[in-house]
Amino acid sequence: MTPMSNQDILDRLAAVLESRKLAHGGDPDRSYVARLFARGPDAFLKKIGEEATEVVMAAKDLDHSGDLQARERLIGEVADLWFHTLVALSHYGLQPSDVVAELERREGQGGLEEKALRKAQARESGQDR
């Protein structure tokens, strides 16, 4: 059996999320994801904020303890954050591959350089006001 790539796993999860949309028969009484979609963006955006905070707290715990349990908690919290961001992407008609493509575009470009470019583009378009 050939091992799945990270992209395969993300694509498979994206397909499951898509199937949970109300328009595709998702049932909010039987599916957590369908319930998030039914409640609308405020529900999953709130979860993203909560999960991001939990990632920060887990990372701080790992800084202080460094034990296996703290490492596992950080991994779990990041997985929860990624999951809920994938729900958001699905809601807005985007795919994990869109994010991967953006990361590939940025590869080899320094973070400071990339940030400066985004600021310059925002200034040119008048979005920095």
PDB file of N, CA and C in Angstrom, residues 9-82:
ATOM      1  N   ILE A   9      -4.294  13.651   2.100  1.00  0.00           N
ATOM      2  CA  ILE A   9      -5.077  13.684   3.335  1.00  0.00           C
ATOM      3  C   ILE A   9      -5.909  14.958   3.398  1.00  0.00           C
ATOM      4  N   LEU A  10      -5.303  16.086   3.062  1.00  0.00           N
ATOM      5  CA  LEU A  10      -6.042  17.350   3.063  1.00  0.00           C
ATOM      6  C   LEU A  10      -7.172  17.332   2.035  1.00  0.00           C
ATOM      7  N   ASP A  11      -6.906  16.784   0.860  1.00  0.00           N
ATOM      8  CA  ASP A  11      -7.940  16.704  -0.174  1.00  0.00           C
ATOM      9  C   ASP A  11      -9.082  15.794   0.251  1.00  0.00           C
ATOM     10  N   ARG A  12      -8.744  14.684   0.904  1.00  0.00           N
ATOM     11  CA  ARG A  12      -9.774  13.771   1.397  1.00  0.00           C
ATOM     12  C   ARG A  12     -10.635  14.451   2.453  1.00  0.00           C
ATOM     13  N   LEU A  13     -10.001  15.162   3.365  1.00  0.00           N
ATOM     14  CA  LEU A  13     -10.747  15.880   4.389  1.00  0.00           C
ATOM     15  C   LEU A  13     -11.616  16.971   3.761  1.00  0.00           C
ATOM     16  N   ALA A  14     -11.078  17.673   2.779  1.00  0.00           N
ATOM     17  CA  ALA A  14     -11.855  18.714   2.093  1.00  0.00           C
ATOM     18  C   ALA A  14     -13.101  18.120   1.440  1.00  0.00           C
ATOM     19  N   ALA A  15     -12.982  16.928   0.879  1.00  0.00           N
ATOM     20  CA  ALA A  15     -14.131  16.268   0.255  1.00  0.00           C
ATOM     21  C   ALA A  15     -15.184  15.911   1.304  1.00  0.00           C
ATOM     22  N   VAL A  16     -14.742  15.446   2.449  1.00  0.00           N
ATOM     23  CA  VAL A  16     -15.678  15.133   3.531  1.00  0.00           C
ATOM     24  C   VAL A  16     -16.391  16.401   3.994  1.00  0.00           C
ATOM     25  N   LEU A  17     -15.631  17.475   4.173  1.00  0.00           N
ATOM     26  CA  LEU A  17     -16.245  18.734   4.592  1.00  0.00           C
ATOM     27  C   LEU A  17     -17.282  19.190   3.569  1.00  0.00           C
ATOM     28  N   GLU A  18     -16.932  19.101   2.301  1.00  0.00           N
ATOM     29  CA  GLU A  18     -17.866  19.491   1.232  1.00  0.00           C
ATOM     30  C   GLU A  18     -19.153  18.670   1.319  1.00  0.00           C
ATOM     31  N   SER A  19     -19.022  17.390   1.609  1.00  0.00           N
ATOM     32  CA  SER A  19     -20.199  16.512   1.693  1.00  0.00           C
ATOM     33  C   SER A  19     -21.085  16.843   2.882  1.00  0.00           C
ATOM     34  N   ARG A  20     -20.561  17.569   3.854  1.00  0.00           N
ATOM     35  CA  ARG A  20     -21.334  17.923   5.044  1.00  0.00           C
ATOM     36  C   ARG A  20     -22.115  19.222   4.869  1.00  0.00           C
ATOM     37  N   LYS A  21     -21.911  19.909   3.757  1.00  0.00           N
ATOM     38  CA  LYS A  21     -22.671  21.138   3.504  1.00  0.00           C
ATOM     39  C   LYS A  21     -24.146  20.789   3.355  1.00  0.00           C
ATOM     40  N   LEU A  22     -24.991  21.678   3.803  1.00  0.00           N
ATOM     41  CA  LEU A  22     -26.429  21.449   3.750  1.00  0.00           C
ATOM     42  C   LEU A  22     -26.890  21.170   2.327  1.00  0.00           C
ATOM     43  N   ALA A  23     -26.312  21.870   1.368  1.00  0.00           N
ATOM     44  CA  ALA A  23     -26.689  21.702  -0.041  1.00  0.00           C
ATOM     45  C   ALA A  23     -26.358  20.307  -0.561  1.00  0.00           C
ATOM     46  N   HIS A  24     -25.468  19.606   0.133  1.00  0.00           N
ATOM     47  CA  HIS A  24     -25.088  18.257  -0.290  1.00  0.00           C
ATOM     48  C   HIS A  24     -25.630  17.196   0.658  1.00  0.00           C
ATOM     49  N   GLY A  25     -26.624  17.568   1.443  1.00  0.00           N
ATOM     50  CA  GLY A  25     -27.275  16.596   2.325  1.00  0.00           C
ATOM     51  C   GLY A  25     -26.736  16.527   3.736  1.00  0.00           C
ATOM     52  N   GLY A  26     -25.861  17.434   4.099  1.00  0.00           N
ATOM     53  CA  GLY A  26     -25.343  17.437   5.468  1.00  0.00           C
ATOM     54  C   GLY A  26     -26.463  17.642   6.472  1.00  0.00           C
ATOM     55  N   ASP A  27     -26.447  16.869   7.544  1.00  0.00           N
ATOM     56  CA  ASP A  27     -27.494  16.915   8.558  1.00  0.00           C
ATOM     57  C   ASP A  27     -26.925  17.479   9.860  1.00  0.00           C
ATOM     58  N   PRO A  28     -27.348  18.694  10.235  1.00  0.00           N
ATOM     59  CA  PRO A  28     -26.828  19.315  11.458  1.00  0.00           C
ATOM     60  C   PRO A  28     -27.116  18.520  12.730  1.00  0.00           C
ATOM     61  N   ASP A  29     -28.114  17.635  12.699  1.00  0.00           N
ATOM     62  CA  ASP A  29     -28.412  16.811  13.866  1.00  0.00           C
ATOM     63  C   ASP A  29     -27.471  15.616  13.990  1.00  0.00           C
ATOM     64  N   ARG A  30     -26.762  15.305  12.905  1.00  0.00           N
ATOM     65  CA  ARG A  30     -25.887  14.129  12.916  1.00  0.00           C
ATOM     66  C   ARG A  30     -24.424  14.434  12.675  1.00  0.00           C
ATOM     67  N   SER A  31     -24.115  15.690  12.298  1.00  0.00           N
ATOM     68  CA  SER A  31     -22.745  16.034  11.930  1.00  0.00           C
ATOM     69  C   SER A  31     -22.346  17.371  12.550  1.00  0.00           C
ATOM     70  N   TYR A  32     -21.234  17.346  13.250  1.00  0.00           N
ATOM     71  CA  TYR A  32     -20.687  18.573  13.832  1.00  0.00           C
ATOM     72  C   TYR A  32     -20.390  19.592  12.736  1.00  0.00           C
ATOM     73  N   VAL A  33     -19.795  19.150  11.642  1.00  0.00           N
ATOM     74  CA  VAL A  33     -19.444  20.064  10.551  1.00  0.00           C
ATOM     75  C   VAL A  33     -20.705  20.649   9.919  1.00  0.00           C
ATOM     76  N   ALA A  34     -21.707  19.803   9.681  1.00  0.00           N
ATOM     77  CA  ALA A  34     -22.968  20.306   9.128  1.00  0.00           C
ATOM     78  C   ALA A  34     -23.582  21.338  10.067  1.00  0.00           C
ATOM     79  N   ARG A  35     -23.450  21.123  11.371  1.00  0.00           N
ATOM     80  CA  ARG A  35     -23.958  22.082  12.353  1.00  0.00           C
ATOM     81  C   ARG A  35     -23.203  23.405  12.246  1.00  0.00           C
ATOM     82  N   LEU A  36     -21.875  23.337  12.088  1.00  0.00           N
ATOM     83  CA  LEU A  36     -21.099  24.570  11.910  1.00  0.00           C
ATOM     84  C   LEU A  36     -21.540  25.315  10.661  1.00  0.00           C
ATOM     85  N   PHE A  37     -21.686  24.578   9.555  1.00  0.00           N
ATOM     86  CA  PHE A  37     -22.137  25.216   8.312  1.00  0.00           C
ATOM     87  C   PHE A  37     -23.528  25.834   8.484  1.00  0.00           C
ATOM     88  N   ALA A  38     -24.432  25.126   9.174  1.00  0.00           N
ATOM     89  CA  ALA A  38     -25.800  25.622   9.361  1.00  0.00           C
ATOM     90  C   ALA A  38     -25.811  26.887  10.209  1.00  0.00           C
ATOM     91  N   ARG A  39     -24.923  26.966  11.181  1.00  0.00           N
ATOM     92  CA  ARG A  39     -24.871  28.133  12.058  1.00  0.00           C
ATOM     93  C   ARG A  39     -24.201  29.324  11.391  1.00  0.00           C
ATOM     94  N   GLY A  40     -23.475  29.076  10.318  1.00  0.00           N
ATOM     95  CA  GLY A  40     -22.875  30.155   9.547  1.00  0.00           C
ATOM     96  C   GLY A  40     -21.479  30.526  10.001  1.00  0.00           C
ATOM     97  N   PRO A  41     -20.892  31.498   9.302  1.00  0.00           N
ATOM     98  CA  PRO A  41     -19.497  31.872   9.544  1.00  0.00           C
ATOM     99  C   PRO A  41     -19.177  32.233  10.990  1.00  0.00           C
ATOM    100  N   ASP A  42     -20.078  32.895  11.686  1.00  0.00           N
ATOM    101  CA  ASP A  42     -19.764  33.278  13.064  1.00  0.00           C
ATOM    102  C   ASP A  42     -19.403  32.057  13.912  1.00  0.00           C
ATOM    103  N   ALA A  43     -20.049  30.931  13.662  1.00  0.00           N
ATOM    104  CA  ALA A  43     -19.788  29.728  14.464  1.00  0.00           C
ATOM    105  C   ALA A  43     -18.377  29.194  14.229  1.00  0.00           C
ATOM    106  N   PHE A  44     -18.002  29.006  12.961  1.00  0.00           N
ATOM    107  CA  PHE A  44     -16.675  28.426  12.735  1.00  0.00           C
ATOM    108  C   PHE A  44     -15.561  29.458  12.900  1.00  0.00           C
ATOM    109  N   LEU A  45     -15.851  30.720  12.673  1.00  0.00           N
ATOM    110  CA  LEU A  45     -14.824  31.744  12.909  1.00  0.00           C
ATOM    111  C   LEU A  45     -14.540  31.883  14.407  1.00  0.00           C
ATOM    112  N   LYS A  46     -15.571  31.766  15.218  1.00  0.00           N
ATOM    113  CA  LYS A  46     -15.375  31.773  16.667  1.00  0.00           C
ATOM    114  C   LYS A  46     -14.509  30.584  17.084  1.00  0.00           C
ATOM    115  N   LYS A  47     -14.772  29.412  16.495  1.00  0.00           N
ATOM    116  CA  LYS A  47     -13.974  28.226  16.814  1.00  0.00           C
ATOM    117  C   LYS A  47     -12.521  28.428  16.412  1.00  0.00           C
ATOM    118  N   ILE A  48     -12.285  29.074  15.278  1.00  0.00           N
ATOM    119  CA  ILE A  48     -10.902  29.334  14.854  1.00  0.00           C
ATOM    120  C   ILE A  48     -10.199  30.197  15.898  1.00  0.00           C
ATOM    121  N   GLY A  49     -10.877  31.230  16.382  1.00  0.00           N
ATOM    122  CA  GLY A  49     -10.295  32.083  17.416  1.00  0.00           C
ATOM    123  C   GLY A  49     -10.006  31.306  18.695  1.00  0.00           C
ATOM    124  N   GLU A  50     -10.945  30.475  19.107  1.00  0.00           N
ATOM    125  CA  GLU A  50     -10.751  29.667  20.316  1.00  0.00           C
ATOM    126  C   GLU A  50      -9.576  28.714  20.148  1.00  0.00           C
ATOM    127  N   GLU A  51      -9.529  28.053  19.012  1.00  0.00           N
ATOM    128  CA  GLU A  51      -8.461  27.073  18.773  1.00  0.00           C
ATOM    129  C   GLU A  51      -7.100  27.754  18.671  1.00  0.00           C
ATOM    130  N   ALA A  52      -7.055  28.935  18.066  1.00  0.00           N
ATOM    131  CA  ALA A  52      -5.787  29.662  17.978  1.00  0.00           C
ATOM    132  C   ALA A  52      -5.277  29.998  19.377  1.00  0.00           C
ATOM    133  N   THR A  53      -6.191  30.412  20.246  1.00  0.00           N
ATOM    134  CA  THR A  53      -5.810  30.709  21.632  1.00  0.00           C
ATOM    135  C   THR A  53      -5.307  29.455  22.333  1.00  0.00           C
ATOM    136  N   GLU A  54      -5.960  28.328  22.091  1.00  0.00           N
ATOM    137  CA  GLU A  54      -5.533  27.069  22.706  1.00  0.00           C
ATOM    138  C   GLU A  54      -4.168  26.617  22.182  1.00  0.00           C
ATOM    139  N   VAL A  55      -3.876  26.913  20.921  1.00  0.00           N
ATOM    140  CA  VAL A  55      -2.544  26.611  20.378  1.00  0.00           C
ATOM    141  C   VAL A  55      -1.500  27.425  21.128  1.00  0.00           C
ATOM    142  N   VAL A  56      -1.767  28.704  21.324  1.00  0.00           N
ATOM    143  CA  VAL A  56      -0.822  29.560  22.039  1.00  0.00           C
ATOM    144  C   VAL A  56      -0.603  29.038  23.458  1.00  0.00           C
ATOM    145  N   MET A  57      -1.675  28.698  24.148  1.00  0.00           N
ATOM    146  CA  MET A  57      -1.557  28.209  25.521  1.00  0.00           C
ATOM    147  C   MET A  57      -0.787  26.886  25.574  1.00  0.00           C
ATOM    148  N   ALA A  58      -1.051  25.989  24.618  1.00  0.00           N
ATOM    149  CA  ALA A  58      -0.345  24.711  24.585  1.00  0.00           C
ATOM    150  C   ALA A  58       1.140  24.918  24.294  1.00  0.00           C
ATOM    151  N   ALA A  59       1.457  25.848  23.409  1.00  0.00           N
ATOM    152  CA  ALA A  59       2.866  26.142  23.109  1.00  0.00           C
ATOM    153  C   ALA A  59       3.569  26.709  24.336  1.00  0.00           C
ATOM    154  N   LYS A  60       2.891  27.578  25.067  1.00  0.00           N
ATOM    155  CA  LYS A  60       3.482  28.130  26.287  1.00  0.00           C
ATOM    156  C   LYS A  60       3.709  27.024  27.320  1.00  0.00           C
ATOM    157  N   ASP A  61       2.760  26.098  27.434  1.00  0.00           N
ATOM    158  CA  ASP A  61       2.940  24.963  28.342  1.00  0.00           C
ATOM    159  C   ASP A  61       4.145  24.136  27.934  1.00  0.00           C
ATOM    160  N   LEU A  62       4.312  23.939  26.631  1.00  0.00           N
ATOM    161  CA  LEU A  62       5.451  23.167  26.135  1.00  0.00           C
ATOM    162  C   LEU A  62       6.763  23.893  26.432  1.00  0.00           C
ATOM    163  N   ASP A  63       6.763  25.222  26.323  1.00  0.00           N
ATOM    164  CA  ASP A  63       7.950  26.005  26.669  1.00  0.00           C
ATOM    165  C   ASP A  63       8.368  25.749  28.112  1.00  0.00           C
ATOM    166  N   HIS A  64       7.389  25.613  28.978  1.00  0.00           N
ATOM    167  CA  HIS A  64       7.687  25.486  30.403  1.00  0.00           C
ATOM    168  C   HIS A  64       7.946  24.053  30.847  1.00  0.00           C
ATOM    169  N   SER A  65       7.288  23.078  30.208  1.00  0.00           N
ATOM    170  CA  SER A  65       7.455  21.702  30.679  1.00  0.00           C
ATOM    171  C   SER A  65       8.285  20.849  29.730  1.00  0.00           C
ATOM    172  N   GLY A  66       8.022  20.990  28.444  1.00  0.00           N
ATOM    173  CA  GLY A  66       8.762  20.207  27.455  1.00  0.00           C
ATOM    174  C   GLY A  66       8.482  18.717  27.492  1.00  0.00           C
ATOM    175  N   ASP A  67       7.486  18.298  28.250  1.00  0.00           N
ATOM    176  CA  ASP A  67       7.229  16.863  28.351  1.00  0.00           C
ATOM    177  C   ASP A  67       6.371  16.356  27.188  1.00  0.00           C
ATOM    178  N   LEU A  68       6.279  15.053  27.090  1.00  0.00           N
ATOM    179  CA  LEU A  68       5.556  14.415  25.986  1.00  0.00           C
ATOM    180  C   LEU A  68       4.087  14.818  25.971  1.00  0.00           C
ATOM    181  N   GLN A  69       3.482  14.916  27.123  1.00  0.00           N
ATOM    182  CA  GLN A  69       2.067  15.282  27.194  1.00  0.00           C
ATOM    183  C   GLN A  69       1.839  16.688  26.628  1.00  0.00           C
ATOM    184  N   ALA A  70       2.734  17.608  26.934  1.00  0.00           N
ATOM    185  CA  ALA A  70       2.613  18.974  26.413  1.00  0.00           C
ATOM    186  C   ALA A  70       2.804  18.993  24.898  1.00  0.00           C
ATOM    187  N   ARG A  71       3.723  18.181  24.401  1.00  0.00           N
ATOM    188  CA  ARG A  71       3.934  18.091  22.950  1.00  0.00           C
ATOM    189  C   ARG A  71       2.683  17.560  22.263  1.00  0.00           C
ATOM    190  N   GLU A  72       2.091  16.515  22.837  1.00  0.00           N
ATOM    191  CA  GLU A  72       0.881  15.922  22.262  1.00  0.00           C
ATOM    192  C   GLU A  72      -0.294  16.905  22.305  1.00  0.00           C
ATOM    193  N   ARG A  73      -0.373  17.686  23.367  1.00  0.00           N
ATOM    194  CA  ARG A  73      -1.439  18.685  23.460  1.00  0.00           C
ATOM    195  C   ARG A  73      -1.275  19.738  22.369  1.00  0.00           C
ATOM    196  N   LEU A  74      -0.055  20.196  22.138  1.00  0.00           N
ATOM    197  CA  LEU A  74       0.174  21.181  21.080  1.00  0.00           C
ATOM    198  C   LEU A  74      -0.205  20.606  19.717  1.00  0.00           C
ATOM    199  N   ILE A  75       0.192  19.385  19.456  1.00  0.00           N
ATOM    200  CA  ILE A  75      -0.166  18.751  18.181  1.00  0.00           C
ATOM    201  C   ILE A  75      -1.683  18.674  18.034  1.00  0.00           C
ATOM    202  N   GLY A  76      -2.368  18.274  19.077  1.00  0.00           N
ATOM    203  CA  GLY A  76      -3.828  18.179  19.030  1.00  0.00           C
ATOM    204  C   GLY A  76      -4.496  19.521  18.804  1.00  0.00           C
ATOM    205  N   GLU A  77      -3.988  20.537  19.464  1.00  0.00           N
ATOM    206  CA  GLU A  77      -4.585  21.869  19.310  1.00  0.00           C
ATOM    207  C   GLU A  77      -4.343  22.432  17.907  1.00  0.00           C
ATOM    208  N   VAL A  78      -3.161  22.186  17.357  1.00  0.00           N
ATOM    209  CA  VAL A  78      -2.893  22.635  15.985  1.00  0.00           C
ATOM    210  C   VAL A  78      -3.799  21.881  15.013  1.00  0.00           C
ATOM    211  N   ALA A  79      -4.003  20.592  15.254  1.00  0.00           N
ATOM    212  CA  ALA A  79      -4.915  19.816  14.395  1.00  0.00           C
ATOM    213  C   ALA A  79      -6.324  20.407  14.456  1.00  0.00           C
ATOM    214  N   ASP A  80      -6.783  20.772  15.657  1.00  0.00           N
ATOM    215  CA  ASP A  80      -8.106  21.395  15.785  1.00  0.00           C
ATOM    216  C   ASP A  80      -8.167  22.718  15.030  1.00  0.00           C
ATOM    217  N   LEU A  81      -7.109  23.513  15.133  1.00  0.00           N
ATOM    218  CA  LEU A  81      -7.055  24.802  14.426  1.00  0.00           C
ATOM    219  C   LEU A  81      -7.087  24.580  12.917  1.00  0.00           C
ATOM    220  N   TRP A  82      -6.246  23.672  12.444  1.00  0.00           N
ATOM    221  CA  TRP A  82      -6.235  23.392  11.000  1.00  0.00           C
ATOM    222  C   TRP A  82      -7.604  22.916  10.538  1.00  0.00           C
TER     223      TRP A  82
END
